[in-house]
Amino acid sequence: MSYAATATPHLRAVRTLPNHNHSLPNQPLDAEYRRVAAPAPMTRPAPAIAPESLLAGLQDGAAVVAALPQSVLPQGLLAQLGAGANSPLVGYLVLVPAEKVAPAPAPVVAAAPVRPFTRPAESGISVDLDRRNAYVDGALLDLTYLEFELLAHLTEHPHRVHTRDQLVHTVWGYGHVGDGRTVDVHVARLRRKLGAAYRDTIVTVRRVGYKYAPVA
């Protein structure tokens, strides 16, 4: 029986390197020759020792953990330090304890001073702006928010004439939609609550507005 006839068609002979250290014959190798080479063993670089000058200047709790070659250092920093082939530099990675930053103190907001309570006058109109109270001859008046604002503004500026538009902007605000008749209505209500003795302290200035004239 012929081995050539029964040989498996897809198998081919491959020559390999001998295990000894003899030199290879000086002859061309065919396309099937493969050179098998073991990878070089990995070597760990020896740990760099930081200079004493660096170690002496470290703060408590700091430590040098690694040396950084010049190839991994920022180029801009190397250029500033004048690093080159003749003057290579080595960097060191230093871990330092994080600084504990004290939180900023909360701002102290001074409370607005409250004026001491003063008893209302036994006669006349008295206005307490802090407590938003108005009195007539010492008796407390029952006023709405706008009535109090109107009376407080008028009594704060005695004898000054205020136009209706000025009163609308000051008491009702610039966003109020209305006209001078709103002021007339509130003045009429305020006069009724002041009573017959003091209703005339709010004086009508024809074709202009109103003013407050305290009783002499």
Backbone as JSON Lines, residues from 0, in Angstrom:
{"i":0,"aa":"M","n":[0.86,-1.2,0.0],"ca":[0.0,0.0,0.0],"c":[0.89,1.24,0.0]}
{"i":1,"aa":"S","n":[0.53,2.17,-0.84],"ca":[1.34,3.38,-0.97],"c":[0.85,4.43,0.02]}
{"i":2,"aa":"Y","n":[1.77,5.02,0.8],"ca":[1.4,6.06,1.74],"c":[1.0,7.34,1.04]}
{"i":3,"aa":"A","n":[1.56,7.56,-0.15],"ca":[1.2,8.77,-0.87],"c":[-0.26,8.78,-1.25]}
{"i":4,"aa":"A","n":[-0.82,7.6,-1.55],"ca":[-2.21,7.53,-1.96],"c":[-3.15,7.72,-0.79]}
{"i":5,"aa":"T","n":[-2.73,7.31,0.42],"ca":[-3.63,7.4,1.59],"c":[-3.36,8.6,2.46]}
{"i":6,"aa":"A","n":[-2.37,9.45,2.13],"ca":[-2.05,10.62,2.98],"c":[-3.21,11.6,3.0]}
{"i":7,"aa":"T","n":[-3.42,12.2,4.13],"ca":[-4.5,13.2,4.26],"c":[-4.13,14.42,3.45]}
{"i":8,"aa":"P","n":[-4.99,14.89,2.55],"ca":[-4.59,15.96,1.63],"c":[-4.28,17.29,2.33]}
{"i":9,"aa":"H","n":[-4.95,17.6,3.47],"ca":[-4.78,18.92,4.04],"c":[-3.63,19.01,5.02]}
{"i":10,"aa":"L","n":[-2.9,17.99,5.29],"ca":[-1.76,18.02,6.2],"c":[-0.5,18.29,5.42]}
{"i":11,"aa":"R","n":[0.34,19.22,5.95],"ca":[1.6,19.52,5.31],"c":[2.69,19.49,6.36]}
{"i":12,"aa":"A","n":[3.85,19.11,5.96],"ca":[4.99,19.06,6.88],"c":[5.48,20.45,7.16]}
{"i":13,"aa":"V","n":[5.77,20.73,8.41],"ca":[6.27,22.03,8.86],"c":[7.54,21.81,9.64]}
{"i":14,"aa":"R","n":[8.59,22.52,9.27],"ca":[9.84,22.42,10.0],"c":[9.88,23.46,11.11]}
{"i":15,"aa":"T","n":[10.31,23.09,12.26],"ca":[10.4,24.0,13.4],"c":[11.84,24.13,13.84]}
{"i":16,"aa":"L","n":[12.09,25.16,14.68],"ca":[13.44,25.36,15.19],"c":[13.8,24.26,16.17]}
{"i":17,"aa":"P","n":[15.01,23.85,16.18],"ca":[15.44,22.86,17.2],"c":[15.49,23.53,18.56]}
{"i":18,"aa":"N","n":[15.44,22.72,19.58],"ca":[15.43,23.22,20.95],"c":[16.81,23.62,21.45]}
{"i":19,"aa":"H","n":[17.87,23.2,20.73],"ca":[19.22,23.56,21.18],"c":[19.59,24.91,20.6]}
{"i":20,"aa":"N","n":[20.74,25.41,20.97],"ca":[21.17,26.75,20.61],"c":[22.04,26.77,19.37]}
{"i":21,"aa":"H","n":[22.03,25.72,18.59],"ca":[22.84,25.72,17.38],"c":[22.3,26.74,16.42]}
{"i":22,"aa":"S","n":[23.19,27.28,15.59],"ca":[22.76,28.26,14.61],"c":[22.0,27.57,13.51]}
{"i":23,"aa":"L","n":[21.08,28.31,12.91],"ca":[20.28,27.76,11.82],"c":[21.12,27.65,10.57]}
{"i":24,"aa":"P","n":[20.85,26.67,9.75],"ca":[21.58,26.55,8.47],"c":[21.28,27.77,7.61]}
{"i":25,"aa":"N","n":[22.31,28.2,6.9],"ca":[22.18,29.37,6.04],"c":[21.54,28.96,4.73]}
{"i":26,"aa":"Q","n":[20.23,28.76,4.75],"ca":[19.51,28.38,3.55],"c":[18.13,29.01,3.61]}
{"i":27,"aa":"P","n":[17.56,29.29,2.46],"ca":[16.23,29.91,2.45],"c":[15.18,28.98,3.03]}
{"i":28,"aa":"L","n":[14.23,29.61,3.75],"ca":[13.14,28.84,4.34],"c":[11.92,28.95,3.46]}
{"i":29,"aa":"D","n":[11.15,27.86,3.37],"ca":[9.95,27.9,2.55],"c":[8.86,28.7,3.26]}
{"i":30,"aa":"A","n":[7.73,28.87,2.58],"ca":[6.66,29.71,3.11],"c":[6.0,29.13,4.33]}
{"i":31,"aa":"E","n":[6.2,27.84,4.58],"ca":[5.53,27.19,5.7],"c":[6.36,27.25,6.98]}
{"i":32,"aa":"Y","n":[7.59,27.78,6.89],"ca":[8.46,27.82,8.06],"c":[8.0,28.92,9.01]}
{"i":33,"aa":"R","n":[7.81,28.57,10.24],"ca":[7.39,29.54,11.25],"c":[8.38,29.55,12.39]}
{"i":34,"aa":"R","n":[8.71,30.76,12.82],"ca":[9.66,30.9,13.92],"c":[8.87,31.14,15.2]}
{"i":35,"aa":"V","n":[9.03,30.33,16.16],"ca":[8.32,30.44,17.43],"c":[9.29,31.03,18.45]}
{"i":36,"aa":"A","n":[8.93,32.23,19.01],"ca":[9.79,32.9,19.98],"c":[9.0,33.19,21.24]}
{"i":37,"aa":"A","n":[9.49,32.87,22.36],"ca":[8.82,33.13,23.63],"c":[8.88,34.62,23.93]}
{"i":38,"aa":"P","n":[7.76,35.22,24.45],"ca":[7.78,36.65,24.78],"c":[8.76,36.96,25.89]}
{"i":39,"aa":"A","n":[9.32,38.14,25.81],"ca":[10.29,38.55,26.82],"c":[9.59,38.72,28.16]}
{"i":40,"aa":"P","n":[10.17,38.28,29.23],"ca":[9.52,38.42,30.55],"c":[9.36,39.89,30.9]}
{"i":41,"aa":"M","n":[8.18,40.23,31.52],"ca":[7.92,41.59,31.95],"c":[8.73,41.9,33.2]}
{"i":42,"aa":"T","n":[9.34,43.04,33.19],"ca":[10.15,43.45,34.34],"c":[9.53,44.68,34.97]}
{"i":43,"aa":"R","n":[9.46,44.72,36.26],"ca":[8.93,45.87,36.99],"c":[10.07,46.82,37.3]}
{"i":44,"aa":"P","n":[9.88,48.1,36.9],"ca":[10.97,49.04,37.19],"c":[11.15,49.2,38.69]}
{"i":45,"aa":"A","n":[12.39,49.41,39.04],"ca":[12.69,49.59,40.46],"c":[12.06,50.87,40.97]}
{"i":46,"aa":"P","n":[11.49,50.86,42.15],"ca":[10.85,52.08,42.66],"c":[11.88,53.19,42.85]}
{"i":47,"aa":"A","n":[11.47,54.39,42.42],"ca":[12.37,55.53,42.54],"c":[12.36,56.04,43.97]}
{"i":48,"aa":"I","n":[13.48,56.49,44.4],"ca":[13.6,57.02,45.75],"c":[13.58,58.53,45.66]}
{"i":49,"aa":"A","n":[12.64,59.14,46.35],"ca":[12.52,60.59,46.3],"c":[13.71,61.21,47.02]}
{"i":50,"aa":"P","n":[14.18,62.35,46.53],"ca":[15.32,63.0,47.19],"c":[14.96,63.46,48.6]}
{"i":51,"aa":"E","n":[15.97,63.53,49.42],"ca":[15.76,63.92,50.81],"c":[15.19,65.33,50.92]}
{"i":52,"aa":"S","n":[15.57,66.2,49.98],"ca":[15.06,67.57,50.04],"c":[13.55,67.6,49.86]}
{"i":53,"aa":"L","n":[13.01,66.69,49.02],"ca":[11.57,66.63,48.83],"c":[10.88,66.03,50.04]}
{"i":54,"aa":"L","n":[11.43,64.97,50.57],"ca":[10.82,64.31,51.72],"c":[10.83,65.21,52.95]}
{"i":55,"aa":"A","n":[11.89,65.99,53.09],"ca":[11.98,66.84,54.27],"c":[10.95,67.96,54.26]}
{"i":56,"aa":"G","n":[10.5,68.37,53.05],"ca":[9.56,69.48,52.98],"c":[8.11,69.06,52.98]}
{"i":57,"aa":"L","n":[7.81,67.76,53.07],"ca":[6.42,67.31,53.05],"c":[5.74,67.61,54.38]}
{"i":58,"aa":"Q","n":[4.46,67.93,54.28],"ca":[3.68,68.16,55.49],"c":[3.31,66.84,56.14]}
{"i":59,"aa":"D","n":[2.85,66.91,57.35],"ca":[2.46,65.7,58.07],"c":[1.33,64.99,57.34]}
{"i":60,"aa":"G","n":[1.48,63.69,57.16],"ca":[0.45,62.89,56.49],"c":[0.65,62.77,54.99]}
{"i":61,"aa":"A","n":[1.61,63.5,54.4],"ca":[1.87,63.41,52.97],"c":[2.86,62.28,52.7]}
{"i":62,"aa":"A","n":[2.8,61.73,51.48],"ca":[3.67,60.62,51.12],"c":[3.9,60.63,49.62]}
{"i":63,"aa":"V","n":[5.13,60.27,49.21],"ca":[5.47,60.11,47.8],"c":[5.08,58.69,47.39]}
{"i":64,"aa":"V","n":[4.22,58.56,46.38],"ca":[3.72,57.24,46.01],"c":[4.27,56.75,44.68]}
{"i":65,"aa":"A","n":[4.79,57.62,43.84],"ca":[5.28,57.16,42.54],"c":[6.19,58.23,41.95]}
{"i":66,"aa":"A","n":[7.1,57.76,41.08],"ca":[7.95,58.66,40.31],"c":[7.42,58.72,38.89]}
{"i":67,"aa":"L","n":[7.36,59.9,38.32],"ca":[6.82,60.11,36.98],"c":[7.95,60.45,36.03]}
{"i":68,"aa":"P","n":[8.13,59.67,34.96],"ca":[9.19,60.01,33.99],"c":[8.84,61.27,33.22]}
{"i":69,"aa":"Q","n":[9.86,61.8,32.59],"ca":[9.68,63.06,31.87],"c":[8.68,62.91,30.73]}
{"i":70,"aa":"S","n":[8.52,61.71,30.18],"ca":[7.65,61.51,29.03],"c":[6.18,61.73,29.36]}
{"i":71,"aa":"V","n":[5.78,61.61,30.63],"ca":[4.38,61.77,31.0],"c":[4.1,63.14,31.62]}
{"i":72,"aa":"L","n":[5.12,63.96,31.78],"ca":[4.9,65.27,32.38],"c":[4.39,66.24,31.34]}
{"i":73,"aa":"P","n":[3.6,67.24,31.73],"ca":[3.07,68.23,30.77],"c":[4.2,68.95,30.04]}
{"i":74,"aa":"Q","n":[4.06,69.05,28.72],"ca":[5.1,69.67,27.92],"c":[5.25,71.15,28.26]}
{"i":75,"aa":"G","n":[4.13,71.81,28.53],"ca":[4.23,73.22,28.88],"c":[5.04,73.45,30.14]}
{"i":76,"aa":"L","n":[4.84,72.57,31.13],"ca":[5.61,72.69,32.37],"c":[7.08,72.41,32.14]}
{"i":77,"aa":"L","n":[7.38,71.42,31.3],"ca":[8.78,71.1,31.01],"c":[9.46,72.25,30.31]}
{"i":78,"aa":"A","n":[8.71,72.9,29.38],"ca":[9.3,74.03,28.67],"c":[9.61,75.18,29.63]}
{"i":79,"aa":"Q","n":[8.72,75.42,30.61],"ca":[8.97,76.48,31.58],"c":[10.19,76.19,32.45]}
{"i":80,"aa":"L","n":[10.38,74.9,32.77],"ca":[11.49,74.51,33.64],"c":[12.78,74.29,32.87]}
{"i":81,"aa":"G","n":[12.73,74.39,31.53],"ca":[13.95,74.25,30.72],"c":[14.44,72.83,30.63]}
{"i":82,"aa":"A","n":[13.53,71.85,30.62],"ca":[13.95,70.47,30.52],"c":[14.39,70.17,29.09]}
{"i":83,"aa":"G","n":[15.37,69.32,28.94],"ca":[15.86,68.91,27.63],"c":[16.63,67.62,27.73]}
{"i":84,"aa":"A","n":[17.29,67.29,26.63],"ca":[18.06,66.04,26.6],"c":[19.22,66.08,27.59]}
{"i":85,"aa":"N","n":[19.8,67.26,27.76],"ca":[20.94,67.37,28.67],"c":[20.53,67.59,30.12]}
{"i":86,"aa":"S","n":[19.26,67.96,30.32],"ca":[18.79,68.2,31.7],"c":[17.42,67.56,31.9]}
{"i":87,"aa":"P","n":[17.36,66.23,31.93],"ca":[16.06,65.56,32.11],"c":[15.52,65.82,33.5]}
{"i":88,"aa":"L","n":[14.18,65.77,33.59],"ca":[13.51,65.98,34.85],"c":[12.7,64.75,35.23]}
{"i":89,"aa":"V","n":[12.47,64.59,36.51],"ca":[11.65,63.5,37.05],"c":[10.6,64.13,37.95]}
{"i":90,"aa":"G","n":[9.35,63.7,37.77],"ca":[8.28,64.18,38.63],"c":[7.92,63.14,39.67]}
{"i":91,"aa":"Y","n":[7.32,63.6,40.75],"ca":[6.91,62.69,41.82],"c":[5.45,62.94,42.14]}
{"i":92,"aa":"L","n":[4.7,61.86,42.29],"ca":[3.3,61.94,42.67],"c":[3.22,61.91,44.18]}
{"i":93,"aa":"V","n":[2.72,62.98,44.75],"ca":[2.68,63.13,46.2],"c":[1.21,63.23,46.63]}
{"i":94,"aa":"L","n":[0.82,62.43,47.58],"ca":[-0.52,62.49,48.16],"c":[-0.44,63.28,49.47]}
{"i":95,"aa":"V","n":[-1.32,64.26,49.57],"ca":[-1.36,65.08,50.78],"c":[-2.76,65.01,51.36]}
{"i":96,"aa":"P","n":[-2.9,65.11,52.66],"ca":[-4.25,65.09,53.26],"c":[-5.06,66.31,52.85]}
{"i":97,"aa":"A","n":[-6.34,66.08,52.59],"ca":[-7.21,67.18,52.18],"c":[-7.38,68.16,53.31]}
{"i":98,"aa":"E","n":[-7.39,69.45,52.95],"ca":[-7.58,70.47,53.96],"c":[-9.05,70.57,54.32]}
{"i":99,"aa":"K","n":[-9.31,70.69,55.58],"ca":[-10.68,70.86,56.06],"c":[-11.0,72.35,56.1]}
{"i":100,"aa":"V","n":[-11.91,72.74,55.22],"ca":[-12.28,74.14,55.12],"c":[-13.49,74.39,56.02]}
{"i":101,"aa":"A","n":[-13.34,75.32,56.92],"ca":[-14.44,75.63,57.82],"c":[-15.58,76.29,57.04]}
{"i":102,"aa":"P","n":[-16.81,75.88,57.28],"ca":[-17.93,76.51,56.56],"c":[-18.05,77.99,56.89]}
{"i":103,"aa":"A","n":[-18.43,78.73,55.88],"ca":[-18.59,80.18,56.07],"c":[-19.71,80.44,57.07]}
{"i":104,"aa":"P","n":[-19.49,81.37,57.95],"ca":[-20.55,81.66,58.93],"c":[-21.78,82.24,58.25]}
{"i":105,"aa":"A","n":[-22.92,81.87,58.76],"ca":[-24.17,82.38,58.21],"c":[-24.28,83.88,58.46]}
{"i":106,"aa":"P","n":[-24.74,84.6,57.44],"ca":[-24.85,86.05,57.63],"c":[-25.86,86.38,58.73]}
{"i":107,"aa":"V","n":[-25.5,87.36,59.5],"ca":[-26.37,87.78,60.59],"c":[-27.23,88.94,60.1]}
{"i":108,"aa":"V","n":[-28.51,88.71,60.1],"ca":[-29.45,89.73,59.65],"c":[-30.01,90.43,60.89]}
{"i":109,"aa":"A","n":[-29.72,91.68,60.96],"ca":[-30.2,92.45,62.12],"c":[-31.69,92.7,61.98]}
{"i":110,"aa":"A","n":[-32.4,92.43,63.03],"ca":[-33.84,92.67,63.01],"c":[-34.11,94.17,63.04]}
{"i":111,"aa":"A","n":[-35.14,94.52,62.31],"ca":[-35.51,95.94,62.27],"c":[-35.93,96.39,63.67]}
{"i":112,"aa":"P","n":[-35.4,97.5,64.11],"ca":[-35.76,97.96,65.46],"c":[-37.24,98.32,65.55]}
{"i":113,"aa":"V","n":[-37.84,97.87,66.6],"ca":[-39.25,98.15,66.84],"c":[-39.35,99.27,67.86]}
{"i":114,"aa":"R","n":[-39.99,100.32,67.45],"ca":[-40.13,101.43,68.38],"c":[-41.05,101.07,69.53]}
{"i":115,"aa":"P","n":[-40.73,101.53,70.7],"ca":[-41.58,101.2,71.86],"c":[-43.0,101.75,71.66]}
{"i":116,"aa":"F","n":[-43.92,101.03,72.22],"ca":[-45.31,101.43,72.08],"c":[-45.56,102.73,72.86]}
{"i":117,"aa":"T","n":[-46.16,103.64,72.18],"ca":[-46.55,104.9,72.83],"c":[-48.06,105.01,72.82]}
{"i":118,"aa":"R","n":[-48.58,105.4,73.93],"ca":[-50.03,105.52,74.02],"c":[-50.52,106.61,73.07]}
{"i":119,"aa":"P","n":[-51.62,106.35,72.38],"ca":[-52.15,107.37,71.47],"c":[-52.55,108.63,72.22]}
{"i":120,"aa":"A","n":[-52.53,109.71,71.5],"ca":[-52.89,110.99,72.13],"c":[-54.35,110.97,72.55]}
{"i":121,"aa":"E","n":[-54.62,111.62,73.66],"ca":[-56.01,111.63,74.17],"c":[-56.92,112.46,73.28]}
{"i":122,"aa":"S","n":[-56.35,113.32,72.47],"ca":[-57.16,114.1,71.54],"c":[-56.46,114.15,70.19]}
{"i":123,"aa":"G","n":[-57.22,114.21,69.16],"ca":[-56.66,114.26,67.82],"c":[-56.5,112.88,67.2]}
{"i":124,"aa":"I","n":[-55.88,112.87,66.04],"ca":[-55.66,111.63,65.28],"c":[-54.24,111.15,65.54]}
{"i":125,"aa":"S","n":[-54.1,109.87,65.89],"ca":[-52.8,109.24,66.12],"c":[-52.68,108.03,65.2]}
{"i":126,"aa":"V","n":[-51.5,107.87,64.6],"ca":[-51.24,106.74,63.7],"c":[-50.0,106.02,64.17]}
{"i":127,"aa":"D","n":[-50.12,104.71,64.45],"ca":[-49.0,103.85,64.85],"c":[-48.61,103.01,63.63]}
{"i":128,"aa":"L","n":[-47.5,103.4,62.95],"ca":[-47.1,102.71,61.73],"c":[-46.6,101.3,62.0]}
{"i":129,"aa":"D","n":[-45.92,101.07,63.14],"ca":[-45.38,99.74,63.44],"c":[-46.5,98.73,63.66]}
{"i":130,"aa":"R","n":[-47.53,99.12,64.36],"ca":[-48.62,98.19,64.67],"c":[-49.83,98.4,63.77]}
{"i":131,"aa":"R","n":[-49.7,99.34,62.86],"ca":[-50.76,99.61,61.88],"c":[-52.1,99.87,62.58]}
{"i":132,"aa":"N","n":[-52.04,100.76,63.53],"ca":[-53.25,101.16,64.23],"c":[-53.44,102.66,64.09]}
{"i":133,"aa":"A","n":[-54.69,103.08,64.03],"ca":[-55.03,104.5,63.99],"c":[-56.06,104.77,65.08]}
{"i":134,"aa":"Y","n":[-55.91,105.94,65.72],"ca":[-56.76,106.28,66.86],"c":[-57.36,107.68,66.66]}
{"i":135,"aa":"V","n":[-58.54,107.87,67.2],"ca":[-59.18,109.19,67.29],"c":[-59.53,109.42,68.75]}
{"i":136,"aa":"D","n":[-58.9,110.42,69.33],"ca":[-59.08,110.72,70.75],"c":[-58.82,109.48,71.62]}
{"i":137,"aa":"G","n":[-57.79,108.71,71.23],"ca":[-57.41,107.53,71.99],"c":[-58.21,106.29,71.68]}
{"i":138,"aa":"A","n":[-59.27,106.38,70.86],"ca":[-60.09,105.22,70.52],"c":[-59.59,104.62,69.2]}
{"i":139,"aa":"L","n":[-59.48,103.28,69.18],"ca":[-58.98,102.58,68.0],"c":[-60.02,102.62,66.88]}
{"i":140,"aa":"L","n":[-59.56,102.93,65.66],"ca":[-60.44,102.95,64.49],"c":[-60.4,101.6,63.79]}
{"i":141,"aa":"D","n":[-61.52,101.24,63.21],"ca":[-61.62,100.01,62.43],"c":[-61.48,100.38,60.96]}
{"i":142,"aa":"L","n":[-60.23,100.29,60.45],"ca":[-59.94,100.7,59.09],"c":[-59.53,99.5,58.23]}
{"i":143,"aa":"T","n":[-59.85,99.59,56.94],"ca":[-59.36,98.58,56.0],"c":[-57.89,98.87,55.68]}
{"i":144,"aa":"Y","n":[-57.27,97.97,54.94],"ca":[-55.86,98.13,54.59],"c":[-55.63,99.45,53.84]}
{"i":145,"aa":"L","n":[-56.43,99.69,52.8],"ca":[-56.24,100.9,51.99],"c":[-56.62,102.16,52.76]}
{"i":146,"aa":"E","n":[-57.62,102.08,53.6],"ca":[-57.99,103.25,54.4],"c":[-56.86,103.64,55.35]}
{"i":147,"aa":"F","n":[-56.23,102.63,55.96],"ca":[-55.1,102.93,56.84],"c":[-53.94,103.52,56.05]}
{"i":148,"aa":"E","n":[-53.63,102.93,54.89],"ca":[-52.52,103.45,54.08],"c":[-52.79,104.89,53.66]}
{"i":149,"aa":"L","n":[-54.01,105.18,53.29],"ca":[-54.36,106.54,52.86],"c":[-54.22,107.53,54.02]}
{"i":150,"aa":"L","n":[-54.75,107.16,55.19],"ca":[-54.65,108.05,56.34],"c":[-53.2,108.23,56.79]}
{"i":151,"aa":"A","n":[-52.42,107.13,56.78],"ca":[-51.02,107.21,57.2],"c":[-50.22,108.11,56.26]}
{"i":152,"aa":"H","n":[-50.49,108.02,54.96],"ca":[-49.75,108.84,54.01],"c":[-50.1,110.32,54.15]}
{"i":153,"aa":"L","n":[-51.37,110.61,54.35],"ca":[-51.78,112.01,54.49],"c":[-51.25,112.63,55.78]}
{"i":154,"aa":"T","n":[-51.35,111.89,56.9],"ca":[-50.9,112.45,58.18],"c":[-49.38,112.53,58.26]}
{"i":155,"aa":"E","n":[-48.68,111.74,57.46],"ca":[-47.21,111.79,57.47],"c":[-46.69,113.06,56.8]}
{"i":156,"aa":"H","n":[-47.52,113.66,55.93],"ca":[-47.12,114.88,55.22],"c":[-48.23,115.94,55.41]}
{"i":157,"aa":"P","n":[-48.33,116.49,56.59],"ca":[-49.42,117.46,56.83],"c":[-49.25,118.71,55.96]}
{"i":158,"aa":"H","n":[-50.39,119.22,55.54],"ca":[-50.47,120.46,54.76],"c":[-49.91,120.31,53.34]}
{"i":159,"aa":"R","n":[-49.43,119.16,52.96],"ca":[-48.96,118.96,51.6],"c":[-50.13,118.53,50.73]}
{"i":160,"aa":"V","n":[-50.23,119.16,49.57],"ca":[-51.32,118.8,48.66],"c":[-50.88,117.63,47.8]}
{"i":161,"aa":"H","n":[-51.72,116.57,47.74],"ca":[-51.46,115.38,46.94],"c":[-52.5,115.29,45.83]}
{"i":162,"aa":"T","n":[-52.06,115.15,44.63],"ca":[-53.01,114.94,43.54],"c":[-53.6,113.55,43.64]}
{"i":163,"aa":"R","n":[-54.7,113.33,42.95],"ca":[-55.32,112.01,42.95],"c":[-54.39,110.97,42.32]}
{"i":164,"aa":"D","n":[-53.72,111.35,41.25],"ca":[-52.79,110.41,40.62],"c":[-51.64,110.05,41.55]}
{"i":165,"aa":"Q","n":[-51.13,111.02,42.31],"ca":[-50.07,110.72,43.26],"c":[-50.54,109.76,44.34]}
{"i":166,"aa":"L","n":[-51.74,109.95,44.82],"ca":[-52.27,109.05,45.84],"c":[-52.5,107.65,45.28]}
{"i":167,"aa":"V","n":[-52.98,107.56,44.05],"ca":[-53.17,106.24,43.43],"c":[-51.85,105.5,43.32]}
{"i":168,"aa":"H","n":[-50.81,106.2,42.85],"ca":[-49.5,105.55,42.68],"c":[-48.86,105.2,44.01]}
{"i":169,"aa":"T","n":[-49.05,106.04,45.03],"ca":[-48.4,105.81,46.32],"c":[-49.13,104.78,47.16]}
{"i":170,"aa":"V","n":[-50.44,104.88,47.24],"ca":[-51.23,104.01,48.12],"c":[-51.64,102.72,47.41]}
{"i":171,"aa":"W","n":[-52.16,102.85,46.21],"ca":[-52.65,101.66,45.49],"c":[-51.53,100.97,44.69]}
{"i":172,"aa":"G","n":[-50.5,101.71,44.3],"ca":[-49.42,101.13,43.53],"c":[-49.57,101.43,42.05]}
{"i":173,"aa":"Y","n":[-48.43,101.37,41.33],"ca":[-48.44,101.72,39.91],"c":[-49.21,100.71,39.08]}
{"i":174,"aa":"G","n":[-49.38,99.5,39.57],"ca":[-50.09,98.5,38.8],"c":[-51.6,98.59,38.93]}
{"i":175,"aa":"H","n":[-52.09,99.55,39.73],"ca":[-53.53,99.66,39.93],"c":[-54.2,100.22,38.67]}
{"i":176,"aa":"V","n":[-55.3,99.6,38.33],"ca":[-56.1,100.06,37.19],"c":[-57.3,100.82,37.75]}
{"i":177,"aa":"G","n":[-57.33,102.09,37.53],"ca":[-58.42,102.9,38.05],"c":[-58.15,104.37,37.81]}
{"i":178,"aa":"D","n":[-59.01,105.23,38.36],"ca":[-58.83,106.66,38.18],"c":[-59.02,107.36,39.52]}
{"i":179,"aa":"G","n":[-59.09,108.69,39.47],"ca":[-59.21,109.47,40.69],"c":[-60.47,109.22,41.47]}
{"i":180,"aa":"R","n":[-61.51,108.68,40.84],"ca":[-62.75,108.43,41.59],"c":[-62.55,107.38,42.67]}
{"i":181,"aa":"T","n":[-61.59,106.47,42.47],"ca":[-61.28,105.49,43.52],"c":[-60.81,106.19,44.78]}
{"i":182,"aa":"V","n":[-59.98,107.22,44.61],"ca":[-59.51,107.99,45.77],"c":[-60.67,108.69,46.44]}
{"i":183,"aa":"D","n":[-61.57,109.28,45.67],"ca":[-62.72,110.01,46.24],"c":[-63.57,109.08,47.11]}
{"i":184,"aa":"V","n":[-63.8,107.87,46.64],"ca":[-64.63,106.92,47.39],"c":[-63.98,106.59,48.73]}
{"i":185,"aa":"H","n":[-62.67,106.33,48.75],"ca":[-61.99,105.95,49.99],"c":[-61.87,107.14,50.94]}
{"i":186,"aa":"V","n":[-61.7,108.34,50.4],"ca":[-61.66,109.51,51.27],"c":[-63.01,109.7,51.95]}
{"i":187,"aa":"A","n":[-64.11,109.49,51.23],"ca":[-65.45,109.64,51.83],"c":[-65.65,108.63,52.95]}
{"i":188,"aa":"R","n":[-65.2,107.37,52.76],"ca":[-65.35,106.35,53.81],"c":[-64.48,106.71,55.03]}
{"i":189,"aa":"L","n":[-63.27,107.2,54.75],"ca":[-62.36,107.54,55.85],"c":[-62.91,108.71,56.66]}
{"i":190,"aa":"R","n":[-63.49,109.68,56.01],"ca":[-64.07,110.81,56.75],"c":[-65.2,110.37,57.67]}
{"i":191,"aa":"R","n":[-66.02,109.43,57.2],"ca":[-67.12,108.95,58.07],"c":[-66.57,108.28,59.32]}
{"i":192,"aa":"K","n":[-65.47,107.52,59.19],"ca":[-64.92,106.82,60.34],"c":[-64.18,107.78,61.28]}
{"i":193,"aa":"L","n":[-63.67,108.89,60.76],"ca":[-63.02,109.87,61.63],"c":[-64.03,110.61,62.49]}
{"i":194,"aa":"G","n":[-65.25,110.68,62.05],"ca":[-66.31,111.33,62.84],"c":[-66.4,112.81,62.52]}
{"i":195,"aa":"A","n":[-67.46,113.38,63.07],"ca":[-67.76,114.79,62.78],"c":[-66.66,115.72,63.26]}
{"i":196,"aa":"A","n":[-65.97,115.35,64.33],"ca":[-64.97,116.26,64.9],"c":[-63.71,116.33,64.04]}
{"i":197,"aa":"Y","n":[-63.43,115.3,63.27],"ca":[-62.15,115.26,62.55],"c":[-62.31,114.99,61.05]}
{"i":198,"aa":"R","n":[-63.5,114.88,60.58],"ca":[-63.68,114.57,59.16],"c":[-63.12,115.68,58.28]}
{"i":199,"aa":"D","n":[-63.14,116.92,58.78],"ca":[-62.67,118.03,57.97],"c":[-61.15,118.2,57.99]}
{"i":200,"aa":"T","n":[-60.44,117.31,58.74],"ca":[-58.97,117.39,58.7],"c":[-58.44,116.94,57.33]}
{"i":201,"aa":"I","n":[-59.23,116.15,56.6],"ca":[-58.86,115.8,55.24],"c":[-59.55,116.82,54.34]}
{"i":202,"aa":"V","n":[-58.78,117.74,53.83],"ca":[-59.3,118.89,53.1],"c":[-59.26,118.6,51.6]}
{"i":203,"aa":"T","n":[-60.36,118.95,50.93],"ca":[-60.4,118.81,49.48],"c":[-59.83,120.06,48.82]}
{"i":204,"aa":"V","n":[-58.85,119.87,47.95],"ca":[-58.29,120.97,47.17],"c":[-58.89,120.85,45.78]}
{"i":205,"aa":"R","n":[-59.78,121.77,45.45],"ca":[-60.56,121.64,44.23],"c":[-59.66,121.5,43.0]}
{"i":206,"aa":"R","n":[-60.09,120.56,42.15],"ca":[-59.46,120.28,40.86],"c":[-58.01,119.81,41.0]}
{"i":207,"aa":"V","n":[-57.58,119.5,42.24],"ca":[-56.21,119.02,42.44],"c":[-56.22,117.69,43.18]}
{"i":208,"aa":"G","n":[-56.63,117.69,44.46],"ca":[-56.6,116.48,45.25],"c":[-56.96,116.74,46.68]}
{"i":209,"aa":"Y","n":[-56.1,116.25,47.63],"ca":[-56.41,116.32,49.06],"c":[-55.14,116.65,49.84]}
{"i":210,"aa":"K","n":[-55.38,117.16,51.06],"ca":[-54.3,117.39,52.01],"c":[-54.83,117.16,53.42]}
{"i":211,"aa":"Y","n":[-53.89,116.95,54.35],"ca":[-54.27,116.75,55.74],"c":[-53.9,118.0,56.54]}
{"i":212,"aa":"A","n":[-54.91,118.55,57.22],"ca":[-54.72,119.75,58.05],"c":[-55.11,119.4,59.47]}
{"i":213,"aa":"P","n":[-54.1,119.1,60.32],"ca":[-54.44,118.72,61.7],"c":[-55.13,119.86,62.45]}
{"i":214,"aa":"V","n":[-55.93,119.44,63.44],"ca":[-56.64,120.42,64.26],"c":[-55.63,121.13,65.14]}
{"i":215,"aa":"A","n":[-55.7,122.44,65.15],"ca":[-54.76,123.24,65.95],"c":[-55.03,123.04,67.44]}
